Amino acid sequence: MHLDHSHDATGAPVPSADARRPDGRRRALRIGLGGPVGSGKTATVAALCRALREEFSLAVVTNDIYTREDAEFLLREAVLPPERIAAVETGACPHTAIRDDISANLEAVEELEEETGPLDLVLVESGGDNLTATFSRGLVDAQIFVIDVAGGDDIPRKGGPGVTTSDLLVVNKTDLAPYVGSDLARMAADAKAARGELPVVLQSLRGEGGVGEVAAWVRARLAAWTA
Amino acid sequence: MTDTATTAGVRATARIGARGDGRGGTCLPVLRGEGPLAPRRTRGSGDEAHVLLVGAMGGPLGGDRFAVEAHVAEGARLRVGSAAATIALPGQAKGAAARYDVRLTVADGGELHWLPEQLISARGSDLYVTTRAELAPAARLVLREEQVLGRVGEEPGRLTSRLAVRIAGRTVLDQELSCGPGAPGGWDGPAVLGGHRAVGQLVLVRPEFAKAPVVARVLGEGAAVVPLAGPAALVTAVAPDARLLRALLDRGLAELG
Amino acid sequence: MSRAALLVLADGRFPAGGHAHSGGAEAAVRAGRITGAAELEDFCRGRLHTAGLVAASVAAAAALGCEPAGLDAAADARTPSPALRLAARRLGRQLVRAARATWPSPGLDALARDFPKGAHQPVVLGLTARAAGLGPEDAAYCAAYESVSGPATAVVRLLGLDPFEAAGVLARLAPEVDEVVGRAVAAARDAAVEGVDVLPAASAPLLEVCAEAHAAWSVRLFAS
């Protein structure tokens, strides 16, 4: 019996965000993706799956406002086999399911690991919510907050926990900036001011680099996790 | 129910026993009625014996205590129906409840079709009916029960009905429905009956369901077919009246094949 | 025993997954059977005296020390809808997770081990009450109250119902919650002696039927 607290005398999984599974192996890294409605979370998840699925064993948990919508999008796009995509119902409160009562999400993550594992990475996508919705540290190891240029270029300045404290801030849909009158340079500067050393990625999934920078950040987190 | 209430009414027990006749058919060594409960053998079909319960005096009235016991022995096949709907009526003794207990046992390889007509709860009546089926692991059962709350345009009486099915000593279904004046609140509300005046259940027990359980499905507004936690399936239905209820239960049975 | 432990367990914010379940209210709202506070009250009253009574008695029996496997089977027999059995087990698993972190105990560890797919939530609730130093009556109160508070909260979100009206509904039902708890605990004490078959089996046909329809919807807000 190991001396770590990843499992107890009964062998049943312990109810926490421990880094090890009941069998003593390291569990998958869990990365949360949050952000306002329509900012491109699901599209980013889909792009990340396409970019990383050959290198790593992946799964996704979605937290839809309306059950299964995002999960069905991912299924239609066929970014992962269906058994690697799980949907959690949130009772009209997506932020509750990722922050205040994470029990259903933990169940979903663990079920995916049990049924399709071993997994390297589980992406937990939040339902679209507001700027204050962040993930509990009991659920994810790192979180990405996705905003977009069309939501207003003052969002980085306004701040909020997602913008200021997320491990990675993604400013999405940069290709739309000229059409919606958003000032990218100002957004980047405001984000830098709000976040200090924490990284920011400006991306357009339609552009040349696509999800590349975010995928590279995820790879680095995975390397640190398994080190 | 108090002793006075019981003694004020009629006590009657009918017994039906079916067993194989040794020639591939089913015989009825026990067929005994009492008072208002009269089981009659009717023409069977194939290897199945048919019995019709005839309520010679109507009832049950308040204070009455009726019981029917049917036993199907190994390999026998029995189908029991009733000649007409049973109407629960108020008794002469004020406040006296009536009781109707049905006890069914089916041995391995036996098959029972228990398909009585509706139980109608008339205004002012007070009836507690229990149906308990005890099945061996390889027994088969089709059991229907239908309750109608009041005759046409009539307020219902008080009716409580409990249905329990045990297979190989394990209870797979235990349901009690209480309605009418004096029943716990909300019985006619949006969680329980929602204003419907007819409610019924159809239970199917087949050993093969253990390996191939039925798939749950909805039959229109007020009915669903579901697999139980055991080798059994249930059709639950609510409907505005007895005719529509029967149609839903028949459809459920047909879908189960 | 700490009285305040009951408040921790009964708190709607206790992280055990309840917020994502409407107790059948979402289906009833869609069917037009709940359009306001009066129907919500009638809905909750019906649920309290059926599913609520059964859950409260199972929880009380578990808190009294009745064998969990027998209680779980009794809950199965009293829950014909497979969608509701699944929801109850999921909630049971979520509660066992929260409870083990909150009140570590060998009883809860054993429950998690013996029911990897989850035990019915009221069974877990009863054992959680035990682990928290609470008694059968407390467990029954949690279950009975949950049977009405879940739908009331859900209807506030689903219909935009005035939350003060929903709170009023719960307050008006309080005496009936007391009464249901009394019946549930008495039945649980009987079951501890005579076996689980004597537990109440009060059923609500519309809750069962509509749960199956709800589980088949492709777009819904609540898990049940």
XYZ file of C-alpha atoms in Angstrom:
708
model
C 0.000 0.000 0.000
C 1.370 3.350 -1.017
C 1.957 6.047 1.498
C 0.432 8.729 -0.670
C -3.221 9.473 -0.109
C -4.430 8.527 -3.557
C -6.289 5.530 -2.272
C -7.413 4.362 1.113
C -7.536 1.086 2.927
C -10.671 0.000 1.094
C -9.175 0.513 -2.342
C -12.082 2.760 -3.286
C -11.192 6.004 -5.018
C -10.722 8.906 -2.682
C -13.010 11.838 -3.231
C -10.560 14.516 -4.228
C -8.613 15.899 -7.136
C -5.660 13.695 -6.330
C -2.987 13.280 -8.953
C -3.177 9.508 -8.874
C -5.823 7.001 -9.797
C -6.952 4.281 -7.387
C -4.493 1.855 -9.008
C -1.609 4.226 -8.231
C -1.049 5.395 -11.807
C -0.959 9.079 -12.588
C -4.340 10.268 -13.771
C -4.900 12.393 -16.850
C -4.117 16.092 -16.807
C -7.372 18.050 -16.670
C -7.597 21.368 -18.444
C -10.718 23.506 -18.228
C -11.896 25.828 -20.983
C -14.238 28.606 -19.906
C -15.464 31.906 -21.246
C -18.521 33.809 -22.406
C -21.148 32.403 -24.760
C -20.052 32.369 -28.386
C -16.389 33.139 -27.762
C -15.322 29.939 -29.504
C -14.730 27.464 -26.683
C -16.198 24.502 -28.517
C -14.380 25.386 -31.740
C -11.112 25.662 -29.775
C -11.750 22.284 -28.124
C -12.444 20.742 -31.533
C -9.256 22.252 -32.963
C -7.205 21.101 -29.953
C -8.536 17.571 -30.363
C -7.532 17.539 -34.020
C -4.083 18.931 -33.199
C -3.319 16.613 -30.278
C -5.225 13.366 -30.828
C -2.379 11.646 -32.681
C 0.131 12.423 -29.918
C -1.964 11.891 -26.815
C -4.874 9.859 -25.495
C -7.646 12.464 -25.149
C -11.195 12.856 -23.906
C -13.619 15.756 -23.547
C -16.316 16.617 -21.010
C -18.833 19.264 -22.069
C -21.050 21.273 -19.730
C -23.823 22.536 -21.904
C -26.435 25.054 -21.029
C -28.798 22.900 -23.029
C -27.772 19.328 -22.525
C -25.569 17.721 -25.127
C -25.541 20.562 -27.709
C -21.769 21.036 -27.529
C -21.157 17.321 -27.188
C -23.229 16.733 -30.318
C -21.248 19.384 -32.197
C -18.027 17.572 -31.297
C -19.595 14.272 -32.307
C -20.744 15.684 -35.651
C -17.294 17.104 -36.269
C -15.931 13.636 -35.396
C -12.956 15.115 -33.546
C -12.874 12.126 -31.198
C -14.636 8.758 -31.052
C -18.034 9.109 -29.301
C -16.964 7.117 -26.227
C -14.376 9.819 -25.514
C -16.941 12.617 -25.289
C -19.174 12.949 -22.219
C -21.829 15.579 -21.537
C -22.718 16.825 -18.068
C -26.118 18.394 -17.422
C -25.885 21.632 -15.490
C -29.457 22.442 -14.438
C -29.317 25.863 -16.108
C -26.274 26.842 -14.031
C -23.073 26.028 -15.934
C -20.852 27.875 -13.474
C -22.226 25.818 -10.569
C -21.168 22.590 -12.274
C -17.562 23.700 -12.793
C -17.017 25.653 -9.594
C -19.471 25.232 -6.705
C -20.591 21.626 -7.145
C -18.078 19.762 -9.258
C -19.313 16.275 -8.355
C -20.969 15.517 -11.712
C -17.905 16.670 -13.644
C -15.570 14.586 -11.481
C -17.828 11.592 -12.105
C -17.691 12.208 -15.846
C -13.908 12.617 -15.913
C -13.349 9.465 -13.877
C -15.826 7.455 -15.925
C -13.990 8.449 -19.103
C -10.694 7.375 -17.560
C -12.171 4.069 -16.427
C -13.889 3.273 -19.678
C -11.461 4.605 -22.297
C -8.284 5.062 -20.285
C -5.497 5.358 -19.697
C -5.808 8.981 -20.800
C -3.175 11.689 -20.985
C -5.502 14.666 -21.151
C -9.128 15.482 -20.400
C -10.476 18.803 -21.663
C -13.406 20.063 -19.579
C -15.407 22.629 -21.500
C -17.642 24.938 -19.518
C -21.049 25.990 -20.754
C -20.999 29.574 -21.985
C -21.360 31.809 -18.982
C -20.167 35.176 -17.763
C -16.796 36.715 -17.015
C -16.815 35.538 -13.396
C -17.150 31.829 -14.166
C -13.961 29.972 -13.347
C -13.145 26.332 -12.676
C -12.635 24.857 -9.234
C -9.102 23.680 -8.557
C -10.724 20.490 -7.309
C -11.798 19.778 -10.876
C -9.017 20.981 -13.215
C -5.259 21.372 -13.019
C -5.150 24.364 -15.346
C -7.681 26.579 -17.056
C -7.915 28.426 -20.307
C -10.261 31.404 -20.569
C -11.513 32.143 -24.069
C -12.831 35.585 -25.022
C -13.245 36.996 -28.503
C -12.702 40.312 -30.213
C -16.369 40.592 -31.168
C -17.439 40.577 -27.528
C -15.919 44.059 -27.142
C -12.273 45.115 -26.936
C -12.791 46.422 -23.402
C -13.181 42.941 -21.893
C -9.474 42.551 -20.955
C -9.586 45.972 -19.311
C -12.738 45.137 -17.363
C -11.019 42.049 -16.014
C -12.834 39.529 -13.838
C -11.366 36.304 -12.461
C -11.340 34.504 -15.826
C -9.394 37.259 -17.554
C -7.011 37.998 -14.708
C -6.285 34.605 -13.121
C -6.716 31.927 -15.811
C -3.539 30.043 -16.681
C -3.950 31.019 -20.321
C -6.086 33.772 -21.798
C -7.107 33.274 -25.408
C -8.371 36.250 -27.397
C -10.190 34.474 -30.205
C -11.473 35.448 -33.663
C -8.725 38.011 -34.305
C -9.662 37.836 -37.992
C -12.905 39.642 -37.120
C -11.193 42.615 -35.450
C -11.332 44.947 -38.479
C -15.067 44.228 -38.969
C -16.161 44.811 -35.393
C -13.850 47.746 -34.740
C -11.800 46.049 -32.035
C -8.314 47.290 -31.308
C -6.120 44.156 -30.992
C -3.083 46.025 -29.737
C -5.134 47.618 -27.002
C -6.637 44.258 -26.036
C -3.181 42.711 -25.794
C -1.857 45.600 -23.719
C -4.863 45.572 -21.356
C -4.533 41.801 -20.940
C -0.858 42.120 -20.149
C -1.622 44.812 -17.594
C -4.341 42.699 -15.972
C -2.381 39.426 -15.991
C 1.235 40.263 -15.343
C 3.355 37.258 -16.302
C 0.423 34.989 -17.188
C 0.365 34.165 -20.911
C -2.050 35.510 -23.528
C -2.626 34.064 -27.006
C -4.320 35.983 -29.787
C -5.697 33.462 -32.245
C -7.832 33.026 -35.285
C -8.855 29.434 -35.863
C -9.364 30.320 -39.527
C -5.906 31.873 -39.791
C -2.645 30.223 -40.654
C -1.498 29.404 -37.127
C -4.928 28.136 -36.089
C -4.909 26.596 -32.626
C -1.136 26.020 -32.803
C -0.047 28.322 -29.987
C -2.678 27.013 -27.598
C -1.786 23.439 -28.529
C 1.868 24.198 -27.791
C 0.896 25.573 -24.377
C -1.106 22.396 -23.666
C 1.873 20.249 -24.718
C 4.085 22.133 -22.287
C 1.572 21.595 -19.467
C 1.432 17.911 -20.310
C 5.228 17.670 -20.280
C 5.298 19.306 -16.843
C 2.488 17.038 -15.602
C 4.187 13.806 -16.566
C 7.694 14.958 -15.614
C -59.145 -1.215 9.938
C -60.741 -2.102 13.262
C -62.135 -5.461 14.245
C -65.642 -4.104 14.354
C -65.298 -2.981 10.787
C -64.191 -6.414 9.684
C -66.869 -8.243 11.552
C -69.500 -5.888 10.203
C -68.804 -6.950 6.634
C -68.561 -10.127 4.607
C -65.453 -12.287 4.689
C -64.919 -14.376 1.616
C -61.971 -16.171 0.056
C -61.827 -17.777 -3.373
C -59.126 -20.285 -4.240
C -57.850 -21.452 -7.595
C -55.205 -24.114 -8.017
C -53.848 -25.159 -11.404
C -51.501 -28.001 -12.236
C -50.440 -30.024 -15.232
C -52.870 -32.828 -16.093
C -50.090 -35.117 -17.274
C -51.295 -34.916 -20.890
C -49.825 -31.518 -21.726
C -52.871 -29.623 -20.498
C -53.790 -27.886 -17.257
C -56.344 -29.091 -14.726
C -57.869 -27.245 -11.802
C -57.814 -29.447 -8.703
C -58.826 -26.437 -6.612
C -61.661 -24.137 -7.691
C -63.541 -22.896 -4.690
C -65.622 -19.800 -4.207
C -67.159 -18.329 -1.120
C -69.979 -15.852 -0.608
C -69.897 -13.301 -3.351
C -66.695 -14.632 -4.955
C -67.330 -17.380 -7.477
C -64.593 -18.682 -9.806
C -65.997 -20.506 -12.868
C -64.063 -22.607 -15.283
C -64.657 -21.561 -18.890
C -63.516 -23.051 -22.174
C -59.728 -23.034 -22.274
C -57.501 -22.791 -25.255
C -54.731 -25.255 -26.026
C -52.949 -26.275 -22.859
C -54.241 -23.264 -20.910
C -57.080 -23.417 -18.365
C -59.423 -20.418 -18.206
C -61.230 -19.161 -15.129
C -63.680 -16.303 -14.824
C -64.276 -14.660 -11.470
C -67.945 -13.874 -11.116
C -68.904 -11.394 -8.423
C -72.282 -12.812 -7.569
C -73.244 -10.077 -5.119
C -71.210 -7.104 -6.316
C -69.087 -5.272 -3.839
C -66.825 -5.074 -1.962
C -68.744 -2.866 0.441
C -67.257 -1.058 3.386
C -66.254 -3.576 6.042
C -65.998 -6.490 3.601
C -62.838 -8.508 3.468
C -62.295 -10.404 0.240
C -59.374 -12.538 -0.779
C -58.491 -14.468 -3.895
C -55.659 -16.954 -3.963
C -54.372 -18.555 -7.119
C -51.572 -21.047 -7.382
C -50.078 -22.285 -10.626
C -47.966 -25.393 -10.208
C -44.954 -26.399 -12.247
C -45.646 -26.429 -15.969
C -49.320 -25.436 -15.683
C -50.899 -22.524 -17.556
C -53.778 -20.528 -16.165
C -55.669 -17.486 -17.399
C -57.971 -15.673 -14.990
C -60.360 -12.893 -15.914
C -63.458 -11.428 -14.359
C -66.984 -11.255 -15.706
C -67.358 -7.541 -15.023
C -65.662 -4.612 -13.378
C -65.445 -4.700 -9.586
C -67.103 -1.727 -7.930
C -66.014 -0.610 -4.479
C -69.107 0.775 -2.729
C -69.699 2.427 0.638
C -70.824 0.089 3.410
C -73.616 0.543 5.900
C -71.250 1.001 8.798
C -69.973 4.538 8.544
C -66.229 4.815 8.125
C -65.697 1.102 7.632
C -63.000 0.289 5.091
C -63.037 -2.743 2.852
C -60.103 -4.911 1.968
C -59.349 -7.036 -1.061
C -56.233 -9.188 -1.081
C -55.012 -11.092 -4.098
C -52.248 -13.660 -3.605
C -50.718 -15.274 -6.664
C -48.000 -17.906 -6.746
C -46.447 -19.404 -9.844
C -43.976 -22.287 -9.815
C -41.114 -22.888 -12.259
C -42.328 -23.395 -15.794
C -45.824 -22.241 -14.798
C -47.572 -19.342 -16.472
C -50.313 -17.122 -15.127
C -52.300 -14.506 -16.995
C -54.107 -12.446 -14.374
C -56.344 -10.105 -16.328
C -59.328 -8.937 -14.281
C -61.606 -6.124 -15.394
C -61.296 -2.673 -13.838
C -61.682 -1.799 -10.196
C -64.020 1.175 -9.910
C -63.901 3.328 -6.799
C -67.418 4.702 -6.233
C -68.138 7.806 -4.230
C -68.034 7.234 -0.473
C -66.271 3.872 -0.736
C -63.048 3.082 1.099
C -61.029 0.146 -0.160
C -57.506 -1.130 0.412
C -56.515 -3.625 -2.234
C -53.275 -5.564 -2.284
C -51.962 -7.776 -5.052
C -48.909 -9.863 -4.282
C -47.375 -12.190 -6.821
C -44.683 -14.636 -5.778
C -42.837 -16.260 -8.657
C -40.258 -19.005 -8.954
C -37.171 -18.126 -11.054
C -38.544 -19.757 -14.219
C -42.200 -18.703 -13.811
C -44.057 -16.465 -16.243
C -46.663 -13.840 -15.521
C -48.883 -11.317 -17.237
C -50.694 -9.223 -14.647
C -52.950 -6.278 -15.317
C -54.571 -3.999 -12.800
C -56.690 -0.977 -13.618
C -58.293 1.503 -11.276
C -61.039 3.881 -12.297
C -61.756 6.801 -9.995
C -65.530 7.128 -9.833
C -68.264 6.004 -12.188
C -69.048 8.398 -15.023
C -69.072 11.953 -13.681
C -68.813 10.727 -10.094
C -66.248 11.727 -7.463
C -64.101 8.772 -6.436
C -64.031 7.126 -3.051
C -60.868 6.443 -1.132
C -58.750 3.801 -2.798
C -55.338 2.502 -1.898
C -53.793 -0.153 -4.049
C -50.496 -1.932 -3.501
C -48.905 -4.199 -6.057
C -45.806 -6.232 -5.264
C -44.064 -8.797 -7.434
C -41.353 -11.084 -6.117
C -39.231 -13.287 -8.323
C -37.061 -15.948 -6.705
C -37.597 -14.283 -3.333
C -36.493 -10.852 -4.540
C -38.984 -7.984 -4.785
C -38.703 -6.454 -8.255
C -41.749 -4.201 -8.054
C -43.496 -2.615 -5.104
C -45.890 0.226 -5.833
C -48.716 1.738 -3.852
C -51.121 4.338 -5.105
C -53.464 6.193 -2.794
C -56.172 8.446 -4.093
C -59.533 9.960 -3.302
C -60.789 11.950 -0.323
C -58.498 11.553 2.674
C -55.543 10.323 0.623
C -52.190 12.055 1.185
C -52.125 15.435 -0.564
C -51.196 15.994 -4.166
C -52.616 12.686 -5.468
C -54.632 14.454 -8.144
C -51.888 17.007 -8.868
C -49.255 17.327 -11.591
C -46.814 14.816 -10.034
C -49.188 11.908 -9.478
C -52.381 11.665 -11.563
C -52.725 15.168 -13.009
C -56.514 14.961 -13.159
C -56.572 11.589 -14.921
C -59.371 9.314 -13.786
C -57.975 5.958 -14.840
C -54.617 4.469 -13.894
C -53.204 1.052 -14.534
C -50.205 -1.228 -14.584
C -49.335 -4.262 -16.610
C -46.517 -6.465 -15.370
C -44.770 -9.017 -17.517
C -42.375 -11.531 -16.032
C -40.397 -13.677 -18.417
C -37.151 -15.484 -17.551
C -35.666 -14.409 -20.896
C -35.851 -10.732 -19.820
C -32.860 -11.471 -17.554
C -30.641 -11.706 -20.619
C -32.558 -9.392 -22.948
C -34.331 -6.706 -20.926
C -36.929 -4.613 -22.719
C -35.889 -1.162 -23.883
C -37.699 1.670 -22.130
C -40.078 3.598 -24.371
C -42.844 6.099 -24.056
C -46.335 5.274 -25.357
C -47.809 8.701 -26.000
C -48.686 11.222 -23.292
C -49.403 9.114 -20.251
C -47.781 5.738 -20.616
C -44.389 4.092 -20.722
C -42.919 0.617 -21.033
C -39.949 0.091 -18.741
C -37.597 -2.723 -17.746
C -37.676 -3.444 -14.014
C -34.648 -4.349 -11.910
C -35.136 -8.062 -12.585
C -36.505 -10.293 -15.366
C -39.672 -8.236 -15.676
C -41.182 -5.325 -17.557
C -43.878 -2.868 -16.589
C -46.342 -0.771 -18.520
C -47.550 2.193 -16.449
C -50.400 4.291 -17.804
C -52.721 7.101 -16.823
C -55.684 8.095 -18.982
C -58.863 10.169 -18.821
C -61.080 7.063 -18.753
C -61.139 3.281 -18.596
C -61.417 2.746 -22.345
C -58.374 4.876 -23.171
C -56.437 3.280 -20.333
C -57.136 -0.201 -21.680
C -56.022 0.876 -25.135
C -52.671 2.071 -23.717
C -52.087 -1.119 -21.734
C -53.055 -3.272 -24.718
C -50.627 -1.331 -26.868
C -47.897 -1.826 -24.282
C -48.559 -5.559 -24.202
C -48.553 -5.738 -27.990
C -45.218 -3.908 -28.157
C -43.718 -6.375 -25.728
C -44.756 -9.142 -28.106
C -24.211 14.786 17.730
C -23.998 18.252 16.281
C -27.258 19.818 15.238
C -25.369 22.037 12.810
C -24.158 18.965 10.893
C -27.755 18.635 9.721
C -27.564 22.114 8.225
C -24.363 21.220 6.384
C -25.946 18.090 4.908
C -29.300 19.691 4.094
C -27.796 22.825 2.543
C -28.768 23.074 -1.107
C -25.191 24.169 -1.785
C -23.744 20.947 -0.406
C -21.757 19.799 -3.452
C -23.481 16.519 -4.256
C -25.017 17.190 -7.647
C -28.600 18.016 -6.698
C -28.574 21.343 -8.533
C -28.713 19.622 -11.924
C -31.921 17.682 -11.147
C -35.451 19.067 -11.249
C -37.242 16.124 -9.633
C -39.540 15.821 -12.635
C -40.432 19.517 -12.654
C -38.837 20.180 -16.045
C -41.051 17.557 -17.691
C -44.134 18.856 -15.862
C -43.381 22.424 -16.942
C -42.955 21.338 -20.566
C -46.240 19.402 -20.435
C -47.998 22.517 -19.150
C -48.839 20.940 -15.804
C -46.837 23.528 -13.859
C -47.370 27.131 -14.914
C -47.191 28.923 -11.566
C -46.839 28.734 -7.812
C -50.162 26.957 -7.161
C -49.336 24.050 -9.465
C -45.779 23.942 -8.174
C -47.194 23.517 -4.686
C -49.489 20.707 -5.792
C -46.628 19.066 -7.669
C -44.323 19.267 -4.655
C -47.058 17.987 -2.341
C -47.634 14.959 -4.566
C -43.907 14.276 -4.845
C -43.432 14.662 -1.094
C -46.086 12.076 -0.233
C -44.846 9.560 -2.824
C -41.185 9.635 -3.879
C -40.362 11.848 -0.887
C -41.904 9.449 1.630
C -40.137 6.463 0.075
C -36.776 8.270 -0.032
C -37.183 9.495 3.543
C -37.972 6.016 4.848
C -35.044 4.449 2.977
C -32.704 7.159 4.265
C -33.978 6.715 7.815
C -33.577 2.941 7.590
C -29.998 3.357 6.337
C -29.278 5.741 9.189
C -30.664 3.141 11.610
C -28.157 0.629 10.294
C -30.300 -1.498 7.977
C -28.202 -3.355 5.455
C -27.470 -1.079 2.433
C -27.822 -3.785 -0.241
C -31.315 -4.678 0.931
C -32.343 -1.033 1.025
C -30.887 -0.433 -2.413
C -32.929 -3.342 -3.805
C -36.032 -1.991 -2.051
C -35.432 1.394 -3.686
C -35.083 -0.326 -7.080
C -38.430 -2.093 -6.616
C -40.047 1.238 -5.737
C -38.578 2.997 -8.778
C -39.945 1.379 -11.948
C -38.480 4.038 -14.256
C -34.941 3.059 -15.301
C -34.201 6.744 -15.966
C -35.016 7.516 -12.327
C -33.033 4.521 -11.063
C -30.037 5.758 -13.040
C -30.453 9.321 -11.773
C -30.738 8.047 -8.181
C -27.542 6.011 -8.528
C -25.639 8.866 -10.134
C -26.716 11.168 -7.338
C -25.779 8.463 -4.855
C -22.280 8.290 -6.286
C -21.922 12.059 -6.232
C -23.111 12.178 -2.646
C -20.770 9.413 -1.521
C -17.893 11.404 -3.006
C -18.887 14.583 -1.216
C -19.708 12.748 2.013
C -16.412 10.859 2.212
C -14.512 14.102 1.821
C -16.706 15.807 4.417
C -17.238 13.093 7.041
C -14.655 10.340 6.459
C -15.960 7.036 7.807
C -15.483 3.293 7.243
C -19.215 2.922 6.498
C -19.014 5.340 3.576
C -15.757 3.780 2.333
C -17.447 0.379 2.309
C -20.463 1.799 0.490
C -18.247 3.316 -2.221
C -16.470 -0.014 -2.607
C -19.612 -2.179 -2.642
C -21.519 0.042 -5.093
C -19.052 1.144 -7.772
C -21.961 2.286 -9.967
C -23.557 4.096 -7.059
C -26.250 3.146 -4.559
C -29.652 4.865 -4.561
C -29.127 8.373 -3.215
C -31.365 7.935 -0.110
C -29.303 4.913 0.979
C -26.151 7.044 0.752
C -27.917 9.907 2.469
C -28.798 7.703 5.449
C -25.234 6.440 5.800
C -23.918 9.975 5.408
C -26.190 11.113 8.227
C -24.772 8.294 10.336
C -21.216 9.317 9.487
C -22.055 12.907 10.404
C -23.345 11.801 13.789
C -26.954 12.409 12.832
C -29.950 10.146 13.362
C -32.714 8.571 11.270
C -35.024 11.519 11.718
C -32.360 13.901 10.386
C -31.769 11.672 7.363
C -35.510 11.542 6.710
C -35.749 15.331 6.963
C -32.987 15.760 4.389
C -34.647 13.351 1.960
C -38.168 14.692 2.420
C -37.098 18.311 2.136
C -34.950 17.585 -0.908
C -37.975 16.006 -2.600
C -39.662 19.409 -2.644
C -36.795 21.903 -2.627
C -35.307 20.450 -5.826
C -38.424 21.031 -7.961
C -39.041 24.437 -6.351
C -35.530 25.678 -7.225
C -35.789 24.219 -10.721
C -39.108 25.929 -11.415
C -37.635 29.284 -10.402
C -35.090 28.763 -13.185
C -37.465 27.172 -15.686
C -40.399 29.558 -15.432
C -38.737 32.627 -13.996
C -41.100 32.072 -11.072
C -40.742 34.681 -8.348
C -38.274 33.086 -5.899
C -40.255 34.483 -2.965
C -43.282 32.563 -4.180
C -41.213 29.391 -4.400
C -39.947 29.930 -0.856
C -43.547 30.443 0.238
C -44.502 27.103 -1.315
C -41.764 25.359 0.683
C -42.833 27.098 3.874
C -46.468 26.071 3.389
C -45.385 22.456 2.850
C -43.325 22.393 6.052
C -46.018 20.820 8.274
C -46.502 18.059 5.696
C -42.734 17.495 5.557
C -42.876 16.985 9.334
C -45.704 14.510 8.936
C -43.934 12.573 6.157
C -40.771 12.394 8.260
C -42.790 10.970 11.143
C -44.285 8.265 8.935
C -40.927 7.543 7.296
C -39.072 7.086 10.567
C -41.815 4.866 11.997
C -41.698 2.709 8.870
C -37.897 2.571 9.006
C -38.038 1.337 12.600
C -40.493 -1.362 11.515
C -38.227 -2.285 8.604
C -35.271 -2.660 10.968
C -37.237 -5.446 12.691
C -39.462 -6.908 9.970
C -37.400 -6.326 6.827
C -37.472 -3.827 3.985
C -40.748 -5.048 2.469
C -42.644 -3.014 5.062
C -41.116 0.251 3.838
C -43.625 2.586 2.151
C -44.035 2.116 -1.598
C -46.056 5.222 -2.462
C -45.863 5.836 -6.180
C -46.518 8.698 -8.559
C -47.394 7.364 -12.031
C -46.839 10.677 -13.821
C -43.374 11.142 -12.305
C -42.398 7.676 -13.509
C -43.886 7.980 -16.992
C -42.625 11.516 -17.608
C -39.122 10.672 -16.396
C -38.823 8.281 -19.334
C -40.002 10.910 -21.801
C -37.636 13.500 -20.286
C -34.639 11.174 -20.519
C -35.252 10.891 -24.255
C -35.291 14.651 -24.943
C -32.264 15.875 -26.862
C -32.456 19.371 -25.398
C -33.062 19.835 -21.698
C -31.717 21.871 -18.822
C -31.840 19.285 -16.060
C -30.517 15.749 -15.787
C -33.865 14.492 -14.426
